[in-house]
Amino acid sequence: MPQIYFLCTGNSCRSQMAEGFAKTILGSEWQIASAGVETHGLNPKAVAVMAEKQIDISQNQSKLVDPEYLQNCDIVVTLCGDARDRCPVVPTRVKKIHWPLPDPATATGSDEEVMAVFRQVRDEIEQRILTLNQKCEYGA
């Protein structure tokens, strides 16, 4: 079973949304997890925007990178430069992908403006996972 890991700094927003989409899009044929190089807790705004897509991540936990899981991955996706730069070394057989997405947790403005940033990042993650799924289906 192929294994994928989504990593960001605090495992609170981007990687959690990626895990939620991957479980929905890639399905049970994949082993899917997310983690952070730190733990910042699950961001309630990430939970809210994922619920708008009928994906429930409300029971997810903010987790640190598990070295054993990381070593057994087929694909590791970093969603920010910090995670890319601080990610532990992985075997050369592991495909590393970097998606440099803005951190929605740092968005400022009205609640509506902040939620718009969360939605933009969420939608970008969804599109990237759909593309990743197509590439995996065709062996690319």
JSON list of C-alpha atoms in Angstrom, two decimals:
[
{"chain": "A", "resi": 1, "resn": "MET", "atom": "CA", "xyz": [0.00, 0.00, 0.00]},
{"chain": "A", "resi": 2, "resn": "PRO", "atom": "CA", "xyz": [1.53, 3.36, -0.99]},
{"chain": "A", "resi": 3, "resn": "GLN", "atom": "CA", "xyz": [2.21, 5.74, 1.88]},
{"chain": "A", "resi": 4, "resn": "ILE", "atom": "CA", "xyz": [2.11, 9.56, 1.81]},
{"chain": "A", "resi": 5, "resn": "TYR", "atom": "CA", "xyz": [3.00, 12.16, 4.44]},
{"chain": "A", "resi": 6, "resn": "PHE", "atom": "CA", "xyz": [1.93, 15.82, 4.43]},
{"chain": "A", "resi": 7, "resn": "LEU", "atom": "CA", "xyz": [4.23, 18.05, 6.47]},
{"chain": "A", "resi": 8, "resn": "CYS", "atom": "CA", "xyz": [4.09, 21.69, 7.53]},
{"chain": "A", "resi": 9, "resn": "THR", "atom": "CA", "xyz": [5.41, 23.67, 10.46]},
{"chain": "A", "resi": 10, "resn": "GLY", "atom": "CA", "xyz": [2.74, 23.16, 13.12]},
{"chain": "A", "resi": 11, "resn": "ASN", "atom": "CA", "xyz": [0.39, 20.52, 11.67]},
{"chain": "A", "resi": 12, "resn": "SER", "atom": "CA", "xyz": [-2.50, 22.87, 12.36]},
{"chain": "A", "resi": 13, "resn": "CYS", "atom": "CA", "xyz": [-3.84, 24.02, 8.95]},
{"chain": "A", "resi": 14, "resn": "ARG", "atom": "CA", "xyz": [-2.28, 23.14, 5.60]},
{"chain": "A", "resi": 15, "resn": "SER", "atom": "CA", "xyz": [-1.11, 19.60, 6.32]},
{"chain": "A", "resi": 16, "resn": "GLN", "atom": "CA", "xyz": [-4.36, 18.81, 8.13]},
{"chain": "A", "resi": 17, "resn": "MET", "atom": "CA", "xyz": [-6.40, 19.99, 5.14]},
{"chain": "A", "resi": 18, "resn": "ALA", "atom": "CA", "xyz": [-4.14, 17.98, 2.81]},
{"chain": "A", "resi": 19, "resn": "GLU", "atom": "CA", "xyz": [-4.63, 14.86, 4.91]},
{"chain": "A", "resi": 20, "resn": "GLY", "atom": "CA", "xyz": [-8.40, 15.35, 4.82]},
{"chain": "A", "resi": 21, "resn": "PHE", "atom": "CA", "xyz": [-8.50, 15.79, 1.05]},
{"chain": "A", "resi": 22, "resn": "ALA", "atom": "CA", "xyz": [-6.09, 12.90, 0.45]},
{"chain": "A", "resi": 23, "resn": "LYS", "atom": "CA", "xyz": [-8.21, 10.51, 2.50]},
{"chain": "A", "resi": 24, "resn": "THR", "atom": "CA", "xyz": [-11.23, 11.54, 0.42]},
{"chain": "A", "resi": 25, "resn": "ILE", "atom": "CA", "xyz": [-9.54, 11.69, -3.00]},
{"chain": "A", "resi": 26, "resn": "LEU", "atom": "CA", "xyz": [-6.86, 8.99, -2.79]},
{"chain": "A", "resi": 27, "resn": "GLY", "atom": "CA", "xyz": [-9.01, 6.74, -0.64]},
{"chain": "A", "resi": 28, "resn": "SER", "atom": "CA", "xyz": [-8.31, 3.60, 1.34]},
{"chain": "A", "resi": 29, "resn": "GLU", "atom": "CA", "xyz": [-5.74, 2.31, -1.14]},
{"chain": "A", "resi": 30, "resn": "TRP", "atom": "CA", "xyz": [-3.26, 4.77, 0.40]},
{"chain": "A", "resi": 31, "resn": "GLN", "atom": "CA", "xyz": [-1.86, 5.09, 3.90]},
{"chain": "A", "resi": 32, "resn": "ILE", "atom": "CA", "xyz": [-2.18, 8.83, 4.62]},
{"chain": "A", "resi": 33, "resn": "ALA", "atom": "CA", "xyz": [-0.91, 10.97, 7.48]},
{"chain": "A", "resi": 34, "resn": "SER", "atom": "CA", "xyz": [0.13, 14.52, 8.31]},
{"chain": "A", "resi": 35, "resn": "ALA", "atom": "CA", "xyz": [2.51, 15.98, 10.84]},
{"chain": "A", "resi": 36, "resn": "GLY", "atom": "CA", "xyz": [4.52, 19.04, 11.75]},
{"chain": "A", "resi": 37, "resn": "VAL", "atom": "CA", "xyz": [8.05, 19.84, 12.76]},
{"chain": "A", "resi": 38, "resn": "GLU", "atom": "CA", "xyz": [6.26, 21.41, 15.76]},
{"chain": "A", "resi": 39, "resn": "THR", "atom": "CA", "xyz": [2.71, 21.01, 17.11]},
{"chain": "A", "resi": 40, "resn": "HIS", "atom": "CA", "xyz": [0.44, 24.05, 17.19]},
{"chain": "A", "resi": 41, "resn": "GLY", "atom": "CA", "xyz": [-2.94, 22.35, 17.70]},
{"chain": "A", "resi": 42, "resn": "LEU", "atom": "CA", "xyz": [-5.70, 21.95, 15.12]},
{"chain": "A", "resi": 43, "resn": "ASN", "atom": "CA", "xyz": [-6.85, 25.33, 13.80]},
{"chain": "A", "resi": 44, "resn": "PRO", "atom": "CA", "xyz": [-10.67, 25.69, 14.10]},
{"chain": "A", "resi": 45, "resn": "LYS", "atom": "CA", "xyz": [-10.78, 27.76, 10.90]},
{"chain": "A", "resi": 46, "resn": "ALA", "atom": "CA", "xyz": [-9.22, 24.85, 8.98]},
{"chain": "A", "resi": 47, "resn": "VAL", "atom": "CA", "xyz": [-11.89, 22.58, 10.44]},
{"chain": "A", "resi": 48, "resn": "ALA", "atom": "CA", "xyz": [-14.61, 25.06, 9.38]},
{"chain": "A", "resi": 49, "resn": "VAL", "atom": "CA", "xyz": [-13.47, 25.46, 5.75]},
{"chain": "A", "resi": 50, "resn": "MET", "atom": "CA", "xyz": [-13.04, 21.71, 5.33]},
{"chain": "A", "resi": 51, "resn": "ALA", "atom": "CA", "xyz": [-16.57, 21.18, 6.68]},
{"chain": "A", "resi": 52, "resn": "GLU", "atom": "CA", "xyz": [-17.75, 23.42, 3.82]},
{"chain": "A", "resi": 53, "resn": "LYS", "atom": "CA", "xyz": [-16.42, 20.65, 1.52]},
{"chain": "A", "resi": 54, "resn": "GLN", "atom": "CA", "xyz": [-18.12, 17.96, 3.63]},
{"chain": "A", "resi": 55, "resn": "ILE", "atom": "CA", "xyz": [-14.78, 16.72, 4.98]},
{"chain": "A", "resi": 56, "resn": "ASP", "atom": "CA", "xyz": [-14.60, 16.35, 8.75]},
{"chain": "A", "resi": 57, "resn": "ILE", "atom": "CA", "xyz": [-11.13, 16.86, 10.22]},
{"chain": "A", "resi": 58, "resn": "SER", "atom": "CA", "xyz": [-12.45, 17.92, 13.63]},
{"chain": "A", "resi": 59, "resn": "GLN", "atom": "CA", "xyz": [-11.09, 14.81, 15.37]},
{"chain": "A", "resi": 60, "resn": "ASN", "atom": "CA", "xyz": [-7.58, 15.18, 13.93]},
{"chain": "A", "resi": 61, "resn": "GLN", "atom": "CA", "xyz": [-4.71, 15.84, 16.30]},
{"chain": "A", "resi": 62, "resn": "SER", "atom": "CA", "xyz": [-1.64, 18.02, 15.75]},
{"chain": "A", "resi": 63, "resn": "LYS", "atom": "CA", "xyz": [1.27, 15.57, 15.60]},
{"chain": "A", "resi": 64, "resn": "LEU", "atom": "CA", "xyz": [5.06, 15.71, 15.36]},
{"chain": "A", "resi": 65, "resn": "VAL", "atom": "CA", "xyz": [6.85, 14.00, 12.48]},
{"chain": "A", "resi": 66, "resn": "ASP", "atom": "CA", "xyz": [7.12, 10.25, 13.11]},
{"chain": "A", "resi": 67, "resn": "PRO", "atom": "CA", "xyz": [10.60, 9.23, 11.86]},
{"chain": "A", "resi": 68, "resn": "GLU", "atom": "CA", "xyz": [9.55, 5.60, 11.28]},
{"chain": "A", "resi": 69, "resn": "TYR", "atom": "CA", "xyz": [6.48, 6.57, 9.23]},
{"chain": "A", "resi": 70, "resn": "LEU", "atom": "CA", "xyz": [8.60, 9.09, 7.30]},
{"chain": "A", "resi": 71, "resn": "GLN", "atom": "CA", "xyz": [11.22, 6.46, 6.43]},
{"chain": "A", "resi": 72, "resn": "ASN", "atom": "CA", "xyz": [8.54, 4.16, 5.00]},
{"chain": "A", "resi": 73, "resn": "CYS", "atom": "CA", "xyz": [6.83, 6.75, 2.81]},
{"chain": "A", "resi": 74, "resn": "ASP", "atom": "CA", "xyz": [6.58, 6.64, -0.95]},
{"chain": "A", "resi": 75, "resn": "ILE", "atom": "CA", "xyz": [5.79, 10.37, -1.14]},
{"chain": "A", "resi": 76, "resn": "VAL", "atom": "CA", "xyz": [6.50, 13.22, 1.27]},
{"chain": "A", "resi": 77, "resn": "VAL", "atom": "CA", "xyz": [4.78, 16.55, 0.54]},
{"chain": "A", "resi": 78, "resn": "THR", "atom": "CA", "xyz": [5.99, 19.66, 2.35]},
{"chain": "A", "resi": 79, "resn": "LEU", "atom": "CA", "xyz": [3.52, 22.54, 2.36]},
{"chain": "A", "resi": 80, "resn": "CYS", "atom": "CA", "xyz": [5.85, 25.29, 3.56]},
{"chain": "A", "resi": 81, "resn": "GLY", "atom": "CA", "xyz": [9.51, 26.21, 3.38]},
{"chain": "A", "resi": 82, "resn": "ASP", "atom": "CA", "xyz": [10.03, 25.65, 7.09]},
{"chain": "A", "resi": 83, "resn": "ALA", "atom": "CA", "xyz": [8.90, 22.02, 6.87]},
{"chain": "A", "resi": 84, "resn": "ARG", "atom": "CA", "xyz": [10.96, 21.51, 3.69]},
{"chain": "A", "resi": 85, "resn": "ASP", "atom": "CA", "xyz": [14.07, 22.94, 5.34]},
{"chain": "A", "resi": 86, "resn": "ARG", "atom": "CA", "xyz": [13.61, 21.16, 8.69]},
{"chain": "A", "resi": 87, "resn": "CYS", "atom": "CA", "xyz": [12.32, 17.82, 7.37]},
{"chain": "A", "resi": 88, "resn": "PRO", "atom": "CA", "xyz": [14.50, 14.94, 8.51]},
{"chain": "A", "resi": 89, "resn": "VAL", "atom": "CA", "xyz": [16.50, 13.17, 5.82]},
{"chain": "A", "resi": 90, "resn": "VAL", "atom": "CA", "xyz": [14.52, 10.55, 3.92]},
{"chain": "A", "resi": 91, "resn": "PRO", "atom": "CA", "xyz": [15.76, 7.66, 1.78]},
{"chain": "A", "resi": 92, "resn": "THR", "atom": "CA", "xyz": [16.46, 8.56, -1.85]},
{"chain": "A", "resi": 93, "resn": "ARG", "atom": "CA", "xyz": [13.62, 6.27, -3.00]},
{"chain": "A", "resi": 94, "resn": "VAL", "atom": "CA", "xyz": [11.10, 8.64, -1.34]},
{"chain": "A", "resi": 95, "resn": "LYS", "atom": "CA", "xyz": [9.60, 11.14, -3.77]},
{"chain": "A", "resi": 96, "resn": "LYS", "atom": "CA", "xyz": [9.74, 14.60, -2.18]},
{"chain": "A", "resi": 97, "resn": "ILE", "atom": "CA", "xyz": [7.27, 17.22, -3.39]},
{"chain": "A", "resi": 98, "resn": "HIS", "atom": "CA", "xyz": [7.15, 20.83, -2.21]},
{"chain": "A", "resi": 99, "resn": "TRP", "atom": "CA", "xyz": [3.97, 22.91, -2.35]},
{"chain": "A", "resi": 100, "resn": "PRO", "atom": "CA", "xyz": [4.93, 26.43, -1.15]},
{"chain": "A", "resi": 101, "resn": "LEU", "atom": "CA", "xyz": [1.54, 27.52, 0.16]},
{"chain": "A", "resi": 102, "resn": "PRO", "atom": "CA", "xyz": [0.92, 30.58, 2.32]},
{"chain": "A", "resi": 103, "resn": "ASP", "atom": "CA", "xyz": [0.06, 29.96, 5.96]},
{"chain": "A", "resi": 104, "resn": "PRO", "atom": "CA", "xyz": [-3.61, 30.92, 6.36]},
{"chain": "A", "resi": 105, "resn": "ALA", "atom": "CA", "xyz": [-3.13, 31.16, 10.14]},
{"chain": "A", "resi": 106, "resn": "THR", "atom": "CA", "xyz": [-1.07, 34.32, 9.57]},
{"chain": "A", "resi": 107, "resn": "ALA", "atom": "CA", "xyz": [-3.82, 36.03, 7.53]},
{"chain": "A", "resi": 108, "resn": "THR", "atom": "CA", "xyz": [-5.00, 39.37, 8.87]},
{"chain": "A", "resi": 109, "resn": "GLY", "atom": "CA", "xyz": [-8.10, 41.46, 8.38]},
{"chain": "A", "resi": 110, "resn": "SER", "atom": "CA", "xyz": [-11.74, 40.90, 9.14]},
{"chain": "A", "resi": 111, "resn": "ASP", "atom": "CA", "xyz": [-13.00, 37.41, 9.94]},
{"chain": "A", "resi": 112, "resn": "GLU", "atom": "CA", "xyz": [-14.44, 37.27, 6.43]},
{"chain": "A", "resi": 113, "resn": "GLU", "atom": "CA", "xyz": [-11.06, 38.22, 4.89]},
{"chain": "A", "resi": 114, "resn": "VAL", "atom": "CA", "xyz": [-9.21, 35.65, 7.00]},
{"chain": "A", "resi": 115, "resn": "MET", "atom": "CA", "xyz": [-11.70, 32.93, 6.07]},
{"chain": "A", "resi": 116, "resn": "ALA", "atom": "CA", "xyz": [-11.24, 33.85, 2.40]},
{"chain": "A", "resi": 117, "resn": "VAL", "atom": "CA", "xyz": [-7.51, 33.12, 2.75]},
{"chain": "A", "resi": 118, "resn": "PHE", "atom": "CA", "xyz": [-8.27, 29.77, 4.41]},
{"chain": "A", "resi": 119, "resn": "ARG", "atom": "CA", "xyz": [-10.60, 28.93, 1.50]},
{"chain": "A", "resi": 120, "resn": "GLN", "atom": "CA", "xyz": [-8.01, 29.92, -1.11]},
{"chain": "A", "resi": 121, "resn": "VAL", "atom": "CA", "xyz": [-5.36, 27.70, 0.49]},
{"chain": "A", "resi": 122, "resn": "ARG", "atom": "CA", "xyz": [-7.90, 24.88, 0.95]},
{"chain": "A", "resi": 123, "resn": "ASP", "atom": "CA", "xyz": [-8.91, 25.02, -2.72]},
{"chain": "A", "resi": 124, "resn": "GLU", "atom": "CA", "xyz": [-5.27, 25.07, -3.87]},
{"chain": "A", "resi": 125, "resn": "ILE", "atom": "CA", "xyz": [-4.56, 21.97, -1.77]},
{"chain": "A", "resi": 126, "resn": "GLU", "atom": "CA", "xyz": [-7.60, 20.21, -3.22]},
{"chain": "A", "resi": 127, "resn": "GLN", "atom": "CA", "xyz": [-6.47, 20.94, -6.78]},
{"chain": "A", "resi": 128, "resn": "ARG", "atom": "CA", "xyz": [-2.92, 19.78, -6.09]},
{"chain": "A", "resi": 129, "resn": "ILE", "atom": "CA", "xyz": [-4.16, 16.50, -4.59]},
{"chain": "A", "resi": 130, "resn": "LEU", "atom": "CA", "xyz": [-6.48, 15.94, -7.55]},
{"chain": "A", "resi": 131, "resn": "THR", "atom": "CA", "xyz": [-3.47, 16.46, -9.85]},
{"chain": "A", "resi": 132, "resn": "LEU", "atom": "CA", "xyz": [-1.30, 14.19, -7.71]},
{"chain": "A", "resi": 133, "resn": "ASN", "atom": "CA", "xyz": [-3.99, 11.52, -7.89]},
{"chain": "A", "resi": 134, "resn": "GLN", "atom": "CA", "xyz": [-4.10, 11.74, -11.70]},
{"chain": "A", "resi": 135, "resn": "LYS", "atom": "CA", "xyz": [-0.31, 11.43, -11.90]},
{"chain": "A", "resi": 136, "resn": "CYS", "atom": "CA", "xyz": [-0.33, 8.41, -9.56]},
{"chain": "A", "resi": 137, "resn": "GLU", "atom": "CA", "xyz": [-3.11, 6.72, -11.56]},
{"chain": "A", "resi": 138, "resn": "TYR", "atom": "CA", "xyz": [-1.03, 7.00, -14.72]},
{"chain": "A", "resi": 139, "resn": "GLY", "atom": "CA", "xyz": [2.25, 6.05, -13.10]},
{"chain": "A", "resi": 140, "resn": "ALA", "atom": "CA", "xyz": [3.90, 9.43, -13.58]}
]
